[in-house]
Amino acid sequence: GNIYTVNMTDSSISKITPSGLVTRFASTGSSPGAIQIDKNGNLFVANNADNNVTKVTTTGISSVFATTGVGPVDLTIDSNGNLYSANSWDKTISKITPTGVSSVFASLPEYPKYLLSDSQGNLYAVSQSTPTIYKVTPTGTVSVFAVAGSTLSTLGKPNFDRDGNILIANVTLGTVYRIDSTGVVSLVVK
């Protein structure tokens, strides 16, 4: 399939075909960052400076889809098509319905950097400044899920392995951790 990249310098999205052809696909808002693709092939881009999300259709038509909290830095989509935005400056997660209705879904004790959603509708928010991962239930209840590394370190973007465990790198320590569904952390690579 195609690869899409976000270009912060000119607020655009590039499309790269399997043959390597690169074209400008669409425009975004200011300071675009995270990108997600829904099951219909639409792109969603978090615009950090504009506090909103741009929707780009499969034909490259771009429009403001929804507002977010302050400073959206990452996006994830759940199995129902709801989009969630990690808002780095007001410590919130916005929930955006498939029709573009936005609301504050959860407030966090720290500034979020990355988001991940599981098949049960839980969200996992990674802190910007500590190795803490918060779990947010489908009802918006926030709790500490896991701590992966020493307190003066930061984490990278999480992902699931084929068994449903979270894999995450501690970028400060140069380590990789596996976190099971109960929050038990084990060192995979050191």
Coordinates of N, CA and C in Angstrom, one line a residue:
G1 N 0.8 -1.2 0.0 CA 0.0 0.0 0.0 C 0.9 1.3 0.0
N2 N 0.2 2.4 0.1 CA 0.9 3.7 0.1 C 1.3 4.0 1.5
I3 N 2.3 4.8 1.6 CA 2.8 5.4 2.8 C 2.5 6.9 2.8
Y4 N 2.1 7.4 3.9 CA 1.8 8.8 4.1 C 2.7 9.4 5.1
T5 N 3.3 10.6 4.8 CA 4.1 11.3 5.8 C 3.6 12.7 6.0
V6 N 3.8 13.2 7.2 CA 3.4 14.5 7.6 C 4.6 15.4 7.5
N7 N 4.4 16.5 6.8 CA 5.5 17.5 6.6 C 5.3 18.8 7.4
M8 N 6.0 18.9 8.5 CA 5.7 20.1 9.4 C 6.1 21.4 8.8
T9 N 7.1 21.4 7.9 CA 7.6 22.7 7.4 C 6.6 23.4 6.5
D10 N 5.9 22.6 5.7 CA 4.9 23.2 4.8 C 3.5 22.8 5.1
S11 N 3.2 22.2 6.3 CA 1.9 21.8 6.7 C 1.2 21.0 5.6
S12 N 1.8 19.9 5.2 CA 1.2 19.0 4.1 C 1.4 17.6 4.4
I13 N 0.8 16.7 3.6 CA 1.0 15.3 3.7 C 1.5 14.8 2.3
S14 N 2.6 14.0 2.4 CA 3.1 13.4 1.1 C 2.6 12.0 1.0
K15 N 2.3 11.6 -0.2 CA 2.0 10.2 -0.5 C 3.1 9.5 -1.2
I16 N 3.5 8.3 -0.7 CA 4.6 7.6 -1.4 C 4.0 6.3 -1.8
T17 N 4.0 6.0 -3.1 CA 3.4 4.8 -3.7 C 4.4 3.7 -3.5
P18 N 4.0 2.4 -3.7 CA 4.9 1.3 -3.6 C 6.0 1.3 -4.6
S19 N 5.9 2.0 -5.7 CA 7.0 2.2 -6.7 C 8.0 3.3 -6.3
G20 N 7.7 4.0 -5.2 CA 8.6 5.1 -4.7 C 8.2 6.5 -5.2
L21 N 7.1 6.6 -5.9 CA 6.7 8.0 -6.4 C 6.2 8.8 -5.2
V22 N 6.8 10.0 -5.0 CA 6.4 10.9 -3.9 C 5.6 12.1 -4.5
T23 N 4.4 12.3 -4.0 CA 3.6 13.5 -4.4 C 3.1 14.2 -3.2
R24 N 2.8 15.4 -3.3 CA 2.1 16.2 -2.3 C 0.6 15.7 -2.4
F25 N 0.1 15.2 -1.3 CA -1.3 14.6 -1.3 C -2.3 15.6 -0.8
A26 N -2.0 16.3 0.3 CA -3.0 17.2 0.9 C -2.4 18.3 1.8
S27 N -3.1 19.3 2.1 CA -2.7 20.3 3.1 C -3.3 19.9 4.5
T28 N -2.6 20.4 5.5 CA -3.1 20.2 6.9 C -3.1 21.5 7.6
G29 N -3.4 21.5 8.9 CA -3.3 22.7 9.7 C -1.8 23.0 10.1
S30 N -1.6 23.9 11.0 CA -0.3 24.3 11.5 C 0.3 23.3 12.4
S31 N 1.6 23.1 12.2 CA 2.4 22.1 13.0 C 1.8 20.7 13.1
P32 N 1.6 20.1 11.9 CA 1.0 18.8 11.9 C 1.9 17.8 12.5
G33 N 1.4 16.8 13.2 CA 2.2 15.7 13.8 C 1.7 14.4 13.5
A34 N 1.0 13.8 14.5 CA 0.5 12.4 14.5 C -0.5 12.3 13.3
I35 N -0.5 11.0 12.8 CA -1.4 10.7 11.7 C -2.0 9.4 12.0
Q36 N -3.3 9.2 11.7 CA -4.0 7.9 11.8 C -4.8 7.7 10.6
I37 N -5.1 6.4 10.2 CA -5.9 6.1 9.1 C -7.1 5.3 9.6
D38 N -8.3 5.6 9.2 CA -9.5 4.8 9.6 C -9.7 3.7 8.7
K39 N -10.7 2.9 9.0 CA -11.0 1.7 8.2 C -11.4 2.0 6.7
N40 N -11.8 3.2 6.5 CA -12.2 3.6 5.1 C -11.1 4.3 4.3
G41 N -9.9 4.4 4.9 CA -8.8 5.0 4.3 C -8.7 6.5 4.4
N42 N -9.5 7.1 5.3 CA -9.4 8.6 5.5 C -8.2 8.8 6.5
L43 N -7.5 9.9 6.3 CA -6.4 10.2 7.1 C -6.8 11.3 8.1
F44 N -6.3 11.2 9.4 CA -6.6 12.2 10.4 C -5.2 12.7 10.9
V45 N -5.1 14.0 11.0 CA -3.8 14.6 11.4 C -4.0 15.5 12.6
A46 N -3.2 15.4 13.6 CA -3.2 16.3 14.8 C -2.4 17.5 14.4
N47 N -3.1 18.7 14.5 CA -2.4 20.0 14.3 C -2.1 20.6 15.6
N48 N -0.9 20.5 16.0 CA -0.5 21.0 17.4 C -0.7 22.4 17.6
A49 N -0.4 23.3 16.6 CA -0.5 24.7 16.8 C -2.0 25.2 16.7
D50 N -2.8 24.5 16.0 CA -4.2 24.9 15.8 C -5.2 24.3 16.7
N51 N -4.8 23.3 17.5 CA -5.6 22.6 18.5 C -6.8 22.0 17.8
N52 N -6.5 21.3 16.7 CA -7.6 20.6 15.9 C -7.0 19.4 15.2
V53 N -8.0 18.7 14.5 CA -7.6 17.5 13.7 C -8.1 17.8 12.3
T54 N -7.3 17.6 11.3 CA -7.7 17.6 9.9 C -8.0 16.3 9.4
K55 N -9.1 16.2 8.7 CA -9.5 14.9 8.0 C -9.2 15.1 6.5
V56 N -8.5 14.1 6.0 CA -8.2 14.0 4.6 C -8.8 12.8 3.9
T57 N -9.7 13.0 3.0 CA -10.3 11.9 2.3 C -9.4 11.1 1.4
T58 N -9.8 10.0 0.9 CA -9.0 9.1 0.1 C -8.6 9.8 -1.2
T59 N -9.4 10.9 -1.6 CA -9.1 11.6 -2.8 C -8.2 12.9 -2.5
G60 N -7.8 13.1 -1.3 CA -7.0 14.2 -0.9 C -7.7 15.5 -0.5
I61 N -9.0 15.4 -0.3 CA -9.7 16.6 0.1 C -9.5 16.8 1.6
S62 N -9.1 18.0 2.0 CA -8.7 18.3 3.4 C -9.7 19.3 4.0
S63 N -10.1 19.0 5.3 CA -10.9 19.9 6.0 C -10.7 19.7 7.5
V64 N -11.0 20.7 8.3 CA -11.0 20.6 9.8 C -12.1 19.7 10.2
F65 N -11.7 18.6 10.9 CA -12.7 17.6 11.3 C -13.2 17.9 12.7
A66 N -12.4 18.3 13.7 CA -12.8 18.6 15.0 C -11.7 19.4 15.8
T67 N -12.2 20.0 16.8 CA -11.3 20.7 17.7 C -10.8 19.7 18.8
T68 N -9.7 20.0 19.4 CA -9.1 19.2 20.5 C -8.8 20.0 21.7
G69 N -8.2 19.4 22.7 CA -7.6 20.2 23.8 C -6.4 20.9 23.2
V70 N -5.6 21.5 24.1 CA -4.5 22.3 23.8 C -3.2 21.5 23.4
G71 N -2.7 21.6 22.2 CA -1.5 21.0 21.8 C -1.6 19.5 21.5
P72 N -2.5 19.1 20.6 CA -2.6 17.6 20.3 C -1.3 17.1 19.7
V73 N -0.8 16.0 20.3 CA 0.5 15.4 19.8 C 0.4 14.0 19.3
D74 N -0.7 13.3 19.6 CA -0.9 11.9 19.1 C -2.3 11.6 19.0
L75 N -2.6 10.6 18.1 CA -4.0 10.1 17.9 C -4.0 8.6 17.9
T76 N -5.2 8.1 18.2 CA -5.5 6.7 18.1 C -7.0 6.5 17.8
I77 N -7.3 5.4 17.1 CA -8.7 5.2 16.8 C -9.1 3.9 17.4
D78 N -10.3 3.8 18.0 CA -10.8 2.6 18.6 C -11.6 1.8 17.6
S79 N -12.1 0.6 18.1 CA -12.8 -0.3 17.2 C -14.1 0.2 16.7
N80 N -14.6 1.2 17.4 CA -15.9 1.8 17.0 C -15.7 3.1 16.1
G81 N -14.5 3.4 15.7 CA -14.2 4.5 14.9 C -14.1 5.8 15.6
N82 N -14.1 5.8 16.9 CA -13.9 7.1 17.7 C -12.4 7.4 17.6
L83 N -12.1 8.6 17.5 CA -10.7 9.1 17.4 C -10.4 9.8 18.8
Y84 N -9.2 9.5 19.3 CA -8.8 10.1 20.6 C -7.5 10.9 20.3
S85 N -7.4 12.0 21.0 CA -6.3 13.0 20.8 C -5.6 13.1 22.2
A86 N -4.3 12.9 22.3 CA -3.5 13.2 23.4 C -3.1 14.7 23.3
N87 N -3.5 15.5 24.3 CA -3.3 16.9 24.3 C -2.2 17.3 25.3
S88 N -1.1 17.7 24.7 CA 0.1 17.8 25.6 C 0.2 19.0 26.5
W89 N -0.6 20.1 26.2 CA -0.5 21.3 27.1 C -1.6 21.4 28.1
D90 N -2.7 20.7 28.0 CA -3.7 20.8 29.1 C -3.9 19.4 29.8
K91 N -3.1 18.4 29.5 CA -3.1 17.1 30.2 C -4.4 16.4 30.0
T92 N -5.0 16.5 28.8 CA -6.3 15.8 28.6 C -6.2 14.9 27.4
I93 N -7.3 14.1 27.3 CA -7.5 13.3 26.1 C -8.9 13.7 25.6
S94 N -8.9 14.0 24.3 CA -10.2 14.4 23.7 C -10.7 13.1 23.0
K95 N -12.1 12.9 23.0 CA -12.7 11.9 22.3 C -13.5 12.6 21.1
I96 N -13.3 12.1 19.9 CA -14.0 12.6 18.8 C -14.7 11.5 18.1
T97 N -16.0 11.7 18.0 CA -16.9 10.7 17.4 C -16.7 10.6 15.9
P98 N -17.2 9.6 15.2 CA -17.0 9.5 13.8 C -17.7 10.6 13.0
T99 N -18.6 11.4 13.7 CA -19.2 12.5 13.0 C -18.5 13.8 13.4
G100 N -17.4 13.8 14.1 CA -16.6 15.0 14.4 C -17.0 15.7 15.7
V101 N -17.8 15.1 16.6 CA -18.2 15.8 17.8 C -17.1 15.5 18.8
S102 N -16.5 16.5 19.4 CA -15.4 16.4 20.3 C -15.7 16.8 21.7
S103 N -15.2 16.0 22.7 CA -15.4 16.3 24.1 C -14.1 15.9 24.9
V104 N -14.0 16.4 26.1 CA -12.9 16.0 26.9 C -13.3 14.6 27.5
F105 N -12.5 13.6 27.2 CA -12.7 12.2 27.6 C -12.1 11.9 29.0
A106 N -10.9 12.4 29.2 CA -10.2 12.1 30.4 C -9.1 13.2 30.7
S107 N -8.9 13.5 32.0 CA -7.8 14.4 32.4 C -6.7 13.5 33.1
L108 N -5.5 13.8 32.7 CA -4.3 13.0 33.2 C -3.5 13.8 34.2
P109 N -2.8 13.2 35.1 CA -1.9 13.9 36.0 C -0.6 14.4 35.4
E110 N -0.3 13.9 34.2 CA 0.9 14.3 33.5 C 0.6 14.7 32.1
Y111 N 1.6 15.3 31.4 CA 1.4 15.7 30.0 C 1.6 14.4 29.2
P112 N 0.6 14.1 28.3 CA 0.7 12.9 27.5 C 1.5 13.1 26.3
K113 N 2.1 12.0 25.8 CA 2.9 12.1 24.6 C 2.4 11.2 23.5
Y114 N 2.1 9.9 23.9 CA 1.6 8.9 22.9 C 0.3 8.3 23.5
L115 N -0.5 7.8 22.5 CA -1.7 7.0 22.8 C -1.7 5.7 22.1
L116 N -2.4 4.7 22.7 CA -2.6 3.4 22.1 C -4.0 2.9 22.6
S117 N -4.7 2.3 21.8 CA -6.0 1.7 22.2 C -6.1 0.2 21.9
D118 N -6.7 -0.5 22.9 CA -6.8 -1.9 22.7 C -8.2 -2.3 22.2
S119 N -8.5 -3.6 22.0 CA -9.7 -4.1 21.4 C -10.9 -4.0 22.4
Q120 N -10.6 -3.8 23.7 CA -11.7 -3.7 24.7 C -12.1 -2.2 24.9
G121 N -11.5 -1.3 24.2 CA -11.8 0.1 24.3 C -11.0 0.9 25.3
N122 N -10.0 0.2 25.9 CA -9.1 0.9 26.9 C -8.0 1.7 26.1
L123 N -7.6 2.9 26.7 CA -6.6 3.7 26.1 C -5.4 3.6 27.0
Y124 N -4.2 3.7 26.4 CA -2.9 3.8 27.2 C -2.2 5.0 26.8
A125 N -2.0 5.9 27.8 CA -1.4 7.2 27.5 C 0.0 7.2 28.1
V126 N 1.0 7.5 27.3 CA 2.4 7.6 27.8 C 2.8 9.0 28.1
S127 N 3.4 9.1 29.3 CA 3.8 10.4 29.8 C 4.9 11.0 29.0
Q128 N 4.9 12.4 28.9 CA 6.0 13.0 28.2 C 7.3 13.0 29.0
S129 N 7.2 13.1 30.3 CA 8.4 13.3 31.1 C 8.8 12.2 32.1
T130 N 8.0 11.2 32.2 CA 8.4 10.1 33.1 C 8.1 8.8 32.4
P131 N 8.6 7.6 32.9 CA 8.3 6.4 32.2 C 7.0 5.7 32.6
T132 N 6.0 6.6 32.8 CA 4.7 6.1 33.3 C 3.7 6.0 32.1
I133 N 2.9 4.9 32.2 CA 1.9 4.6 31.2 C 0.6 4.6 32.0
Y134 N -0.4 5.4 31.6 CA -1.7 5.5 32.3 C -2.7 4.7 31.5
K135 N -3.6 4.0 32.2 CA -4.7 3.3 31.5 C -6.0 4.1 31.7
V136 N -6.7 4.3 30.6 CA -8.0 5.0 30.6 C -9.0 4.0 30.2
T137 N -10.0 3.7 31.0 CA -11.0 2.8 30.7 C -12.0 3.4 29.7
P138 N -12.9 2.6 29.2 CA -13.9 3.1 28.2 C -14.9 4.1 28.9
T139 N -14.9 4.2 30.2 CA -15.7 5.2 30.9 C -14.9 6.4 31.3
G140 N -13.6 6.4 31.0 CA -12.8 7.6 31.3 C -12.0 7.6 32.6
T141 N -12.1 6.5 33.3 CA -11.4 6.3 34.6 C -9.9 6.2 34.3
V142 N -9.0 7.0 35.0 CA -7.6 7.0 34.8 C -6.9 6.3 35.9
S143 N -5.9 5.5 35.6 CA -5.1 4.9 36.7 C -3.7 4.6 36.1
V144 N -2.7 4.5 37.0 CA -1.3 4.2 36.6 C -1.4 2.7 36.2
F145 N -1.0 2.4 34.9 CA -1.0 1.0 34.4 C 0.4 0.4 34.6
A146 N 1.5 1.1 34.4 CA 2.8 0.6 34.5 C 3.8 1.7 34.5
V147 N 5.0 1.4 35.0 CA 6.2 2.2 35.0 C 7.3 1.4 34.4
A148 N 7.9 1.9 33.3 CA 8.9 1.1 32.6 C 10.2 1.8 32.6
G149 N 11.0 1.7 33.6 CA 12.3 2.3 33.7 C 12.4 3.2 34.9
S150 N 13.5 3.8 35.1 CA 13.8 4.7 36.2 C 13.0 6.0 36.0
T151 N 12.8 6.7 37.1 CA 12.0 7.9 37.1 C 12.5 9.1 36.3
L152 N 13.8 9.1 36.0 CA 14.3 10.2 35.2 C 14.5 9.8 33.7
S153 N 13.6 9.0 33.2 CA 13.7 8.5 31.8 C 12.4 8.7 31.1
T154 N 12.4 8.6 29.8 CA 11.2 8.8 29.0 C 11.0 7.6 28.0
L155 N 9.8 7.5 27.6 CA 9.4 6.3 26.8 C 9.1 6.7 25.4
G156 N 9.2 5.8 24.4 CA 8.8 6.0 23.0 C 7.4 5.6 22.8
K157 N 7.1 5.4 21.5 CA 5.7 5.1 21.1 C 5.4 3.6 21.4
P158 N 4.4 3.3 22.1 CA 4.0 1.9 22.3 C 3.3 1.2 21.2
N159 N 3.4 -0.1 21.2 CA 2.6 -0.9 20.2 C 2.3 -2.3 20.8
F160 N 1.4 -3.0 20.3 CA 1.1 -4.3 20.8 C 1.8 -5.4 20.0
D161 N 2.2 -6.5 20.7 CA 2.8 -7.6 20.0 C 1.6 -8.6 19.7
R162 N 1.8 -9.7 19.0 CA 0.7 -10.5 18.5 C 0.0 -11.2 19.7
D163 N 0.5 -11.2 20.9 CA -0.1 -11.8 22.0 C -0.9 -10.7 22.9
G164 N -0.9 -9.5 22.4 CA -1.7 -8.4 23.1 C -0.9 -7.7 24.2
N165 N 0.4 -8.0 24.3 CA 1.3 -7.3 25.3 C 1.7 -6.0 24.7
I166 N 1.9 -5.0 25.5 CA 2.5 -3.7 25.0 C 4.0 -3.8 25.0
L167 N 4.6 -3.4 23.9 CA 6.0 -3.3 23.7 C 6.3 -1.8 23.7
I168 N 7.3 -1.4 24.5 CA 7.7 0.0 24.5 C 9.2 0.2 24.8
A169 N 9.8 1.1 24.1 CA 11.2 1.4 24.4 C 11.3 2.5 25.4
N170 N 12.3 2.4 26.3 CA 12.7 3.5 27.1 C 13.9 4.2 26.4
V171 N 13.6 5.4 25.8 CA 14.6 6.0 24.9 C 15.8 6.6 25.7
T172 N 15.6 6.8 27.0 CA 16.7 7.3 27.8 C 17.7 6.2 28.1
L173 N 17.1 5.1 28.5 CA 18.0 3.9 28.9 C 18.4 3.0 27.8
G174 N 17.7 3.1 26.6 CA 18.1 2.2 25.5 C 17.6 0.8 25.8
T175 N 16.4 0.7 26.4 CA 15.9 -0.6 26.8 C 14.5 -0.8 26.2
V176 N 14.0 -2.0 26.1 CA 12.7 -2.3 25.6 C 12.0 -3.2 26.6
Y177 N 10.7 -2.8 26.9 CA 9.9 -3.6 27.9 C 8.7 -4.2 27.3
R178 N 8.3 -5.3 27.9 CA 7.0 -5.9 27.6 C 6.1 -5.7 28.8
I179 N 4.9 -5.3 28.5 CA 3.9 -5.1 29.6 C 2.7 -5.9 29.3
D180 N 2.3 -6.9 30.2 CA 1.2 -7.7 29.9 C -0.1 -7.0 30.3
S181 N -1.2 -7.7 30.1 CA -2.5 -7.0 30.2 C -2.9 -6.6 31.7
T182 N -2.1 -7.2 32.6 CA -2.3 -6.8 34.0 C -1.4 -5.7 34.5
G183 N -0.5 -5.2 33.6 CA 0.5 -4.2 33.9 C 1.8 -4.7 34.4
V184 N 2.1 -6.0 34.4 CA 3.4 -6.5 34.8 C 4.4 -6.2 33.7
V185 N 5.5 -5.6 34.2 CA 6.6 -5.1 33.3 C 7.7 -6.1 33.3
S186 N 8.2 -6.5 32.1 CA 9.4 -7.3 32.0 C 10.4 -6.7 31.0
L187 N 11.7 -6.8 31.3 CA 12.7 -6.3 30.4 C 12.9 -7.3 29.3
V188 N 12.8 -6.8 28.0 CA 13.0 -7.6 26.8 C 14.4 -7.4 26.2
V189 N 14.8 -6.2 26.1 CA 16.1 -5.8 25.5 C 16.8 -4.8 26.4
K190 N 18.1 -5.1 26.8 CA 18.8 -4.1 27.5 C 20.2 -3.8 26.9

